Short mmCIF file of C-alpha atoms in Angstrom, two decimals:
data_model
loop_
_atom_site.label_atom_id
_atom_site.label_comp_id
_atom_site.label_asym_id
_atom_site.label_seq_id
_atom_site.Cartn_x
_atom_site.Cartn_y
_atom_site.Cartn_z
CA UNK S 1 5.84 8.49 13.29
CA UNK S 2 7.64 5.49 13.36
CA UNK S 3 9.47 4.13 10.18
CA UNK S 4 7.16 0.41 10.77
CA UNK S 5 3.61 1.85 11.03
CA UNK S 6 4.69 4.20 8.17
CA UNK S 7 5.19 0.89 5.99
CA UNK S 8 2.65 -0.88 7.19
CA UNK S 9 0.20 3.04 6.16
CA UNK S 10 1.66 2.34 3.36
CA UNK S 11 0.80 -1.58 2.54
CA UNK S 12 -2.80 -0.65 3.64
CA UNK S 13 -2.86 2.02 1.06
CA UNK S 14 -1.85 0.33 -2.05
CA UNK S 15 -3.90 -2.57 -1.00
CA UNK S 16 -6.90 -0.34 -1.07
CA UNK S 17 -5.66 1.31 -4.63
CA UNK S 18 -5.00 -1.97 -5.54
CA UNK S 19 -8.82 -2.61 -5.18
CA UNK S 20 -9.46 0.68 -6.34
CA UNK S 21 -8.03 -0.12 -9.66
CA UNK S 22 -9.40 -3.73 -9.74
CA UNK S 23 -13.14 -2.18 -9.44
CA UNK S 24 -12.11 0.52 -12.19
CA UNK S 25 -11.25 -2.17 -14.95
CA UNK S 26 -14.10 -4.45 -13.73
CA UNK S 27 -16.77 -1.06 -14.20
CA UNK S 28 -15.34 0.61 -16.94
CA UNK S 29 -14.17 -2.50 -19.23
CA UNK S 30 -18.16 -3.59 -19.15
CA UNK S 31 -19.72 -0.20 -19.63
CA UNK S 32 -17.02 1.18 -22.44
CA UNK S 33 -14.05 0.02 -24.22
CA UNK S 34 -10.61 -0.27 -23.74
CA UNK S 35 -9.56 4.04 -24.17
CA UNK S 36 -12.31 4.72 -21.16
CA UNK S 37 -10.24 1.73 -19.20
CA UNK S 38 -6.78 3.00 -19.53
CA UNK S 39 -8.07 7.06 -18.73
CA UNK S 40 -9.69 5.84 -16.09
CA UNK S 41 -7.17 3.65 -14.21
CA UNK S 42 -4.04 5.93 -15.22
CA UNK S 43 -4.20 8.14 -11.97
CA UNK S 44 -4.36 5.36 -9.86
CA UNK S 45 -1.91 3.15 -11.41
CA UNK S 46 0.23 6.95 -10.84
CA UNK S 47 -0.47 7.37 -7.31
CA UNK S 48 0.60 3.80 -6.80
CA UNK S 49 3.89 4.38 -8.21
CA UNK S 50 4.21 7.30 -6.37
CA UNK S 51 3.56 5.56 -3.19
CA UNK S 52 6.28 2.60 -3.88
CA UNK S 53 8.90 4.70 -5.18
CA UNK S 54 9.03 7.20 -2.54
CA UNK S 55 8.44 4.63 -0.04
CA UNK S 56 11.43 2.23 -1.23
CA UNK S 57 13.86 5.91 -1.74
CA UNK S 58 12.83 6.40 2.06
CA UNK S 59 11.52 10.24 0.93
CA UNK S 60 7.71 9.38 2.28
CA UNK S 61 7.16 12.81 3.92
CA UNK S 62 10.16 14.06 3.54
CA UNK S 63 10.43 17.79 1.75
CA UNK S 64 13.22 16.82 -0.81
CA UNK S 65 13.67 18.08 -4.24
CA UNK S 66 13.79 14.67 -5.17
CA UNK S 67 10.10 14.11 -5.17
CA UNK S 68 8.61 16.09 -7.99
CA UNK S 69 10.84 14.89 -10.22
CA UNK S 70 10.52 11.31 -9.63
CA UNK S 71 6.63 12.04 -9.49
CA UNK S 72 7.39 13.80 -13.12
CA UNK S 73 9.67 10.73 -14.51
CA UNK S 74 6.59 8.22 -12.94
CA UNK S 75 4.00 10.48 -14.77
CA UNK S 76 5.69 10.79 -18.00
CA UNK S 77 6.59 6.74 -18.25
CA UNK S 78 3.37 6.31 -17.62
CA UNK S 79 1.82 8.73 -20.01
CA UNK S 80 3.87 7.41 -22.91
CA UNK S 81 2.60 3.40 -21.64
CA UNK S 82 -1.31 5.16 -22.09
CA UNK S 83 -0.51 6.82 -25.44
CA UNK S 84 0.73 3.58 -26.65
CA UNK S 85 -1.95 1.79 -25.53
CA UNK S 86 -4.62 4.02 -26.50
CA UNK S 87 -3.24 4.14 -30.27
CA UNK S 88 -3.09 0.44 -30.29
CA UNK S 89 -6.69 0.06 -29.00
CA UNK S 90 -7.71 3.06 -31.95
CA UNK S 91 -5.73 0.90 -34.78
CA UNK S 92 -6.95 -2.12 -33.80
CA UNK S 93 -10.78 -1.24 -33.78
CA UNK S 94 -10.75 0.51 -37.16
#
């Protein structure tokens, strides 16, 4: 496939995890707090990262060893961002 409808697959899918994520905080910040928020939007705020880093390193469908680990270094920031998060929300209500 060419390298422009590739990019432009790839606009049309964070738009639509962009909404994804915009419908998340808008359901889940009015039926629970802040913790259900964060767990819930996490994996999408990950796959979004995913798709702009390996879109921006040019390894979209590519089979490099490359991948996993920036999947793993976008996963772990992330997961430390959530912890931090979550324990602020936790201190802050008791």
């Amino acid at each position: 496939m060419k390298s422009e409808k590739l990019a432009d697959r790839a606009f049309v899918h964070l738009i639509a995890l962009t909404a994804l994520t915009s419908a998340i905080a808008y359901f889940a910040h009015a039926v629970a707090g802040l913790g259900v928020l964060i767990i819930a939007a996490a994996p999408v705020g990950l796959m979004k990262v995913r798709l702009v880093l390996l879109e921006f390193l040019h390894l979209r469908g590519r089979a490099s060893p490359l991948v996993p680990s920036v999947v793993a270094w976008a996963g772990l920031v992330l997961t430390m961002a959530c912890l931090k998060l979550l324990a602020l929300s936790v201190t802050a209500a008791g």
